[in-house]
Amino acid sequence: MKTVALITSAAVAAMMTVPAMAEDHQVQMLNKDSEGRPMQFEPAFLKIAPGDTVTFVPTDKGHNSESVIIPEEAEAWKGKISQEITVTFDEEGFYAYKCLPHVAMGMVGLIQVGDDPEPLDDAAVQKLPGKAKTRMAELIAEADAKTTE
């Protein structure tokens, strides 16, 4: 009986120390999104937990994903054209990213890691080219709306 109790106690203790499983999210790199907008990431805005990963999938060829504005302690990334890349997001904050060949056409995205991140550096957002700046403003508004829900 003591053996069963000991094994049960050990199993319960082991389960309590296992961290929650990180999720993998997928972002498609597209010539046209489901709303008909050209050169887009879909979804363009994600809210994820620290430790989650995002896989950027080149559904349509000729795209990449690379970081533009990230938290100070975070690690930058730069995917190759037409190549899948998986990025792990450990630091809380906002991560703005772009498709290098199509950033001028507004192909940018935003990832919110955690529930209460610091706002994006507005000066850095203002340096994005025209359509990218406009699209990023839309994504920031979407993030703000989801934070207040």
Coordinates of N, CA and C in Angstrom, one line a residue:
M1 N 0.8 -1.2 0.0 CA 0.0 0.0 0.0 C 0.9 1.3 0.0
K2 N 2.0 1.2 0.8 CA 2.9 2.4 0.8 C 3.5 2.6 -0.5
T3 N 3.8 1.5 -1.3 CA 4.4 1.6 -2.6 C 3.4 2.4 -3.6
V4 N 2.2 2.0 -3.5 CA 1.2 2.6 -4.4 C 1.1 4.1 -4.0
A5 N 1.0 4.4 -2.8 CA 0.9 5.8 -2.3 C 2.2 6.6 -2.8
L6 N 3.3 6.0 -2.7 CA 4.6 6.7 -3.1 C 4.6 6.9 -4.6
I7 N 4.2 5.9 -5.3 CA 4.2 6.1 -6.8 C 3.1 7.2 -7.2
T8 N 2.0 7.1 -6.6 CA 1.0 8.1 -6.9 C 1.5 9.5 -6.5
S9 N 2.1 9.7 -5.4 CA 2.6 11.0 -4.9 C 3.7 11.5 -5.9
A10 N 4.5 10.6 -6.4 CA 5.6 10.9 -7.3 C 5.0 11.4 -8.6
A11 N 4.0 10.7 -9.1 CA 3.3 11.0 -10.4 C 2.6 12.4 -10.3
V12 N 2.0 12.6 -9.2 CA 1.3 13.9 -9.0 C 2.3 15.0 -9.0
A13 N 3.4 14.8 -8.2 CA 4.5 15.8 -8.2 C 5.1 16.1 -9.5
A14 N 5.3 15.1 -10.3 CA 5.9 15.2 -11.6 C 5.0 16.0 -12.5
M15 N 3.7 15.8 -12.5 CA 2.7 16.5 -13.3 C 2.6 17.9 -12.9
M16 N 2.8 18.3 -11.7 CA 2.7 19.6 -11.2 C 3.9 20.5 -11.7
T17 N 5.0 19.8 -12.0 CA 6.2 20.5 -12.4 C 6.3 20.7 -13.9
V18 N 5.5 20.0 -14.6 CA 5.5 20.1 -16.1 C 4.9 21.5 -16.5
P19 N 5.6 22.3 -17.3 CA 5.1 23.6 -17.7 C 4.0 23.3 -18.7
A20 N 3.1 24.3 -18.9 CA 2.1 24.2 -19.9 C 2.7 24.1 -21.2
M21 N 2.1 23.4 -22.1 CA 2.6 23.2 -23.4 C 2.5 24.5 -24.3
A22 N 3.6 24.9 -24.8 CA 3.6 26.0 -25.7 C 2.9 25.7 -27.0
E23 N 2.2 26.7 -27.5 CA 1.4 26.5 -28.8 C 2.3 26.9 -29.9
D24 N 2.0 26.3 -31.1 CA 2.6 26.8 -32.4 C 1.5 27.4 -33.2
H25 N 1.7 28.6 -33.6 CA 0.7 29.4 -34.4 C 1.3 29.5 -35.8
Q26 N 0.4 29.5 -36.8 CA 0.9 29.6 -38.2 C 0.4 30.9 -38.8
V27 N 1.3 31.6 -39.5 CA 1.0 32.8 -40.2 C 1.3 32.5 -41.7
Q28 N 0.3 32.7 -42.5 CA 0.5 32.5 -44.0 C 1.1 33.8 -44.6
M29 N 2.0 33.6 -45.5 CA 2.5 34.7 -46.3 C 1.9 34.6 -47.7
L30 N 1.0 35.6 -48.0 CA 0.1 35.5 -49.1 C 0.2 36.7 -50.1
N31 N 0.0 36.4 -51.4 CA -0.2 37.4 -52.4 C -1.5 38.2 -52.2
K32 N -2.5 37.5 -51.7 CA -3.8 38.1 -51.4 C -4.4 37.4 -50.2
D33 N -4.9 38.2 -49.3 CA -5.5 37.6 -48.1 C -7.0 37.3 -48.3
S34 N -7.7 36.7 -47.3 CA -9.1 36.3 -47.5 C -10.0 37.5 -47.7
E35 N -9.6 38.7 -47.4 CA -10.4 39.9 -47.6 C -10.0 40.5 -49.0
G36 N -9.1 39.9 -49.7 CA -8.8 40.5 -51.0 C -7.7 41.5 -51.0
R37 N -7.1 41.8 -49.9 CA -6.0 42.7 -49.8 C -4.7 42.1 -50.3
P38 N -4.0 42.8 -51.2 CA -2.7 42.3 -51.8 C -1.6 42.3 -50.7
M39 N -0.7 41.3 -50.9 CA 0.5 41.2 -50.1 C 0.3 41.3 -48.6
Q40 N -0.2 40.2 -48.0 CA -0.5 40.3 -46.6 C -0.1 39.0 -45.9
F41 N 0.1 39.2 -44.6 CA 0.2 38.1 -43.7 C -1.2 37.7 -43.2
E42 N -1.4 36.4 -43.0 CA -2.7 36.1 -42.4 C -2.6 35.0 -41.4
P43 N -3.0 35.2 -40.1 CA -3.5 36.5 -39.6 C -2.4 37.5 -39.5
A44 N -2.7 38.8 -39.7 CA -1.7 39.8 -39.6 C -1.5 40.2 -38.1
F45 N -2.5 39.9 -37.2 CA -2.3 40.2 -35.8 C -2.5 38.9 -35.0
L46 N -1.6 38.6 -34.1 CA -1.7 37.5 -33.2 C -1.5 37.9 -31.8
K47 N -2.3 37.3 -30.9 CA -2.0 37.5 -29.4 C -1.6 36.1 -28.9
I48 N -0.4 36.0 -28.4 CA 0.1 34.7 -28.0 C 0.7 34.8 -26.6
A49 N 1.0 33.6 -26.0 CA 1.6 33.5 -24.7 C 3.1 33.5 -24.8
P50 N 3.8 33.9 -23.8 CA 5.3 33.8 -23.8 C 5.7 32.3 -23.9
G51 N 6.7 32.0 -24.7 CA 7.1 30.6 -25.0 C 6.4 30.0 -26.2
D52 N 5.4 30.6 -26.7 CA 4.7 30.1 -27.9 C 5.6 30.3 -29.1
T53 N 5.4 29.6 -30.2 CA 6.1 29.8 -31.4 C 5.2 30.2 -32.5
V54 N 5.7 30.8 -33.5 CA 5.0 31.2 -34.7 C 5.7 30.7 -35.9
T55 N 5.1 29.9 -36.8 CA 5.7 29.5 -38.0 C 5.1 30.3 -39.1
F56 N 6.0 31.0 -39.8 CA 5.6 31.8 -41.0 C 5.8 30.9 -42.2
V57 N 4.6 30.7 -42.9 CA 4.5 29.7 -44.0 C 4.4 30.4 -45.3
P58 N 5.4 30.2 -46.3 CA 5.3 30.8 -47.6 C 4.3 30.2 -48.5
T59 N 3.0 30.4 -48.1 CA 1.9 29.8 -48.9 C 2.1 30.2 -50.4
D60 N 2.3 31.5 -50.6 CA 2.7 32.0 -51.9 C 4.2 32.3 -51.9
K61 N 4.9 32.0 -53.0 CA 6.3 32.2 -53.0 C 6.7 33.7 -53.1
G62 N 7.9 34.0 -52.8 CA 8.4 35.4 -52.9 C 8.3 36.3 -51.7
H63 N 8.0 35.7 -50.6 CA 7.8 36.4 -49.3 C 8.8 35.9 -48.3
N64 N 9.0 36.8 -47.3 CA 9.8 36.4 -46.1 C 9.2 37.1 -44.9
S65 N 9.7 36.7 -43.7 CA 9.3 37.4 -42.5 C 10.5 37.8 -41.7
E66 N 10.6 39.1 -41.3 CA 11.7 39.5 -40.5 C 11.2 40.6 -39.6
S67 N 11.9 40.6 -38.4 CA 11.5 41.5 -37.4 C 11.9 43.0 -37.7
V68 N 11.0 43.9 -37.3 CA 11.3 45.3 -37.5 C 11.4 46.0 -36.1
I69 N 10.4 45.9 -35.3 CA 10.4 46.5 -34.0 C 10.1 45.4 -32.9
I70 N 11.0 45.2 -32.0 CA 10.8 44.1 -31.0 C 11.2 44.6 -29.6
P71 N 10.8 43.9 -28.6 CA 11.2 44.3 -27.2 C 12.7 44.2 -27.1
E72 N 13.2 45.0 -26.2 CA 14.7 45.2 -26.0 C 15.4 43.9 -25.8
E73 N 14.9 43.0 -25.0 CA 15.5 41.8 -24.6 C 15.3 40.6 -25.6
A74 N 14.4 40.9 -26.6 CA 14.1 39.8 -27.6 C 15.1 39.6 -28.7
E75 N 15.0 38.5 -29.3 CA 16.0 38.2 -30.4 C 15.3 38.4 -31.7
A76 N 16.0 39.2 -32.6 CA 15.6 39.5 -33.9 C 15.6 38.2 -34.8
W77 N 14.8 38.2 -35.9 CA 14.8 37.2 -36.8 C 14.7 37.7 -38.3
K78 N 15.2 36.9 -39.2 CA 15.2 37.3 -40.6 C 15.1 36.0 -41.4
G79 N 13.9 35.7 -41.9 CA 13.7 34.5 -42.7 C 14.1 34.8 -44.2
K80 N 14.5 33.7 -44.9 CA 14.8 33.8 -46.3 C 13.6 33.8 -47.1
I81 N 13.7 34.4 -48.3 CA 12.6 34.4 -49.3 C 12.1 33.0 -49.6
S82 N 10.8 32.9 -49.6 CA 10.1 31.6 -49.9 C 10.5 30.4 -49.0
Q83 N 11.0 30.8 -47.8 CA 11.4 29.7 -46.8 C 10.5 29.8 -45.6
E84 N 10.1 28.7 -45.1 CA 9.4 28.7 -43.8 C 10.4 29.0 -42.7
I85 N 9.9 29.7 -41.7 CA 10.7 30.0 -40.5 C 9.8 29.9 -39.3
T86 N 10.4 29.3 -38.2 CA 9.7 29.2 -36.9 C 10.4 30.1 -35.9
V87 N 9.7 30.9 -35.2 CA 10.3 31.8 -34.2 C 9.6 31.6 -32.9
T88 N 10.4 31.5 -31.8 CA 9.9 31.4 -30.5 C 9.9 32.7 -29.8
F89 N 8.8 33.1 -29.2 CA 8.6 34.4 -28.5 C 8.6 34.2 -27.0
D90 N 9.8 34.4 -26.4 CA 9.9 34.3 -24.9 C 9.6 35.6 -24.1
E91 N 9.9 36.7 -24.7 CA 9.8 38.0 -24.0 C 8.4 38.6 -24.3
E92 N 7.8 39.1 -23.2 CA 6.5 39.8 -23.4 C 6.8 41.1 -24.2
G93 N 5.8 41.5 -25.0 CA 5.9 42.7 -25.7 C 5.2 42.6 -27.1
F94 N 5.3 43.7 -27.8 CA 4.8 43.7 -29.2 C 6.0 43.5 -30.1
Y95 N 5.8 42.7 -31.2 CA 6.7 42.4 -32.2 C 6.1 42.8 -33.5
A96 N 6.7 43.8 -34.2 CA 6.3 44.2 -35.5 C 7.2 43.5 -36.5
Y97 N 6.7 43.0 -37.6 CA 7.5 42.3 -38.6 C 7.0 42.7 -40.0
K98 N 7.9 42.4 -41.0 CA 7.6 42.7 -42.4 C 8.0 41.7 -43.3
C99 N 7.5 41.8 -44.5 CA 8.1 41.0 -45.7 C 8.9 42.0 -46.4
L100 N 10.2 41.8 -46.5 CA 11.2 42.7 -47.0 C 10.8 43.1 -48.5
P101 N 10.5 42.2 -49.4 CA 10.2 42.6 -50.7 C 8.9 43.4 -50.9
H102 N 8.0 43.3 -49.9 CA 6.7 43.9 -50.1 C 6.3 44.9 -48.9
V103 N 7.2 45.3 -48.1 CA 6.9 46.2 -47.0 C 6.3 47.5 -47.5
A104 N 6.8 48.0 -48.7 CA 6.3 49.3 -49.2 C 4.8 49.1 -49.6
M105 N 4.4 47.9 -49.9 CA 3.0 47.6 -50.2 C 2.1 47.4 -49.0
G106 N 2.7 47.5 -47.8 CA 2.0 47.3 -46.6 C 2.0 45.9 -46.0
M107 N 2.9 45.1 -46.4 CA 3.0 43.7 -45.9 C 3.7 43.7 -44.6
V108 N 3.0 43.9 -43.5 CA 3.5 43.9 -42.2 C 2.6 43.2 -41.3
G109 N 3.1 42.8 -40.1 CA 2.3 42.1 -39.1 C 2.7 42.5 -37.7
L110 N 1.8 42.1 -36.8 CA 2.0 42.4 -35.4 C 1.7 41.2 -34.5
I111 N 2.6 40.9 -33.6 CA 2.4 39.9 -32.6 C 2.4 40.5 -31.2
Q112 N 1.4 40.2 -30.4 CA 1.4 40.6 -29.0 C 1.7 39.4 -28.1
V113 N 2.8 39.5 -27.4 CA 3.1 38.4 -26.5 C 2.8 38.8 -25.1
G114 N 1.9 38.1 -24.4 CA 1.5 38.4 -23.1 C 0.3 39.3 -23.0
D115 N -0.2 39.6 -21.8 CA -1.4 40.3 -21.7 C -1.3 41.8 -21.5
D116 N -0.2 42.3 -21.1 CA 0.0 43.7 -20.8 C 1.3 44.2 -21.3
P117 N 1.6 44.2 -22.6 CA 3.0 44.6 -23.0 C 3.1 46.1 -23.1
E118 N 4.4 46.5 -23.1 CA 4.7 48.0 -23.3 C 4.2 48.3 -24.7
P119 N 3.8 49.6 -25.0 CA 3.4 50.0 -26.3 C 4.6 50.0 -27.3
L120 N 4.3 49.9 -28.6 CA 5.3 49.9 -29.6 C 5.9 51.4 -29.6
D121 N 7.2 51.4 -30.0 CA 7.9 52.7 -30.1 C 7.3 53.5 -31.3
D122 N 6.5 54.5 -31.0 CA 5.8 55.2 -32.1 C 6.8 55.8 -33.1
A123 N 7.9 56.3 -32.7 CA 8.9 56.9 -33.6 C 9.4 55.8 -34.6
A124 N 9.5 54.6 -34.1 CA 10.0 53.5 -35.0 C 8.9 53.2 -36.0
V125 N 7.6 53.2 -35.5 CA 6.5 52.9 -36.4 C 6.4 54.0 -37.5
Q126 N 6.6 55.2 -37.2 CA 6.6 56.3 -38.1 C 7.6 56.2 -39.2
K127 N 8.7 55.4 -39.0 CA 9.7 55.3 -40.0 C 9.4 54.2 -41.1
L128 N 8.3 53.5 -40.8 CA 7.9 52.5 -41.8 C 7.4 53.3 -43.1
P129 N 7.6 52.7 -44.3 CA 7.1 53.3 -45.5 C 5.6 53.4 -45.5
G130 N 5.1 54.4 -46.3 CA 3.6 54.7 -46.3 C 2.6 53.7 -46.0
K131 N 2.4 52.7 -46.9 CA 1.4 51.7 -46.7 C 1.6 50.8 -45.5
A132 N 2.9 50.6 -45.2 CA 3.3 49.8 -44.1 C 2.9 50.5 -42.8
K133 N 3.1 51.8 -42.8 CA 2.8 52.6 -41.6 C 1.3 52.6 -41.4
T134 N 0.5 52.8 -42.4 CA -1.0 52.8 -42.3 C -1.5 51.4 -41.9
R135 N -0.9 50.3 -42.4 CA -1.3 49.0 -42.0 C -1.0 48.7 -40.6
M136 N 0.2 49.1 -40.2 CA 0.6 48.9 -38.8 C -0.3 49.7 -37.8
A137 N -0.7 50.9 -38.2 CA -1.6 51.6 -37.3 C -2.9 50.8 -37.2
E138 N -3.4 50.2 -38.3 CA -4.6 49.4 -38.2 C -4.4 48.2 -37.2
L139 N -3.3 47.6 -37.3 CA -3.0 46.4 -36.4 C -2.8 46.8 -35.0
I140 N -2.2 48.0 -34.7 CA -2.1 48.5 -33.4 C -3.5 48.8 -32.8
A141 N -4.4 49.3 -33.6 CA -5.8 49.6 -33.2 C -6.5 48.3 -32.9
E142 N -6.2 47.2 -33.7 CA -6.8 45.9 -33.4 C -6.3 45.4 -32.1
A143 N -5.0 45.5 -31.9 CA -4.4 45.0 -30.6 C -5.0 45.8 -29.4
D144 N -5.2 47.1 -29.6 CA -5.8 47.9 -28.5 C -7.2 47.5 -28.2
A145 N -8.0 47.2 -29.3 CA -9.4 46.8 -29.1 C -9.5 45.4 -28.4
K146 N -8.6 44.5 -28.7 CA -8.6 43.2 -28.1 C -8.1 43.2 -26.6
T147 N -7.3 44.2 -26.3 CA -6.8 44.3 -25.0 C -7.9 44.8 -24.0
T148 N -8.7 45.7 -24.6 CA -9.8 46.3 -23.7 C -11.0 45.4 -23.7
E149 N -11.1 44.3 -24.4 CA -12.2 43.4 -24.4 C -12.4 42.7 -23.1

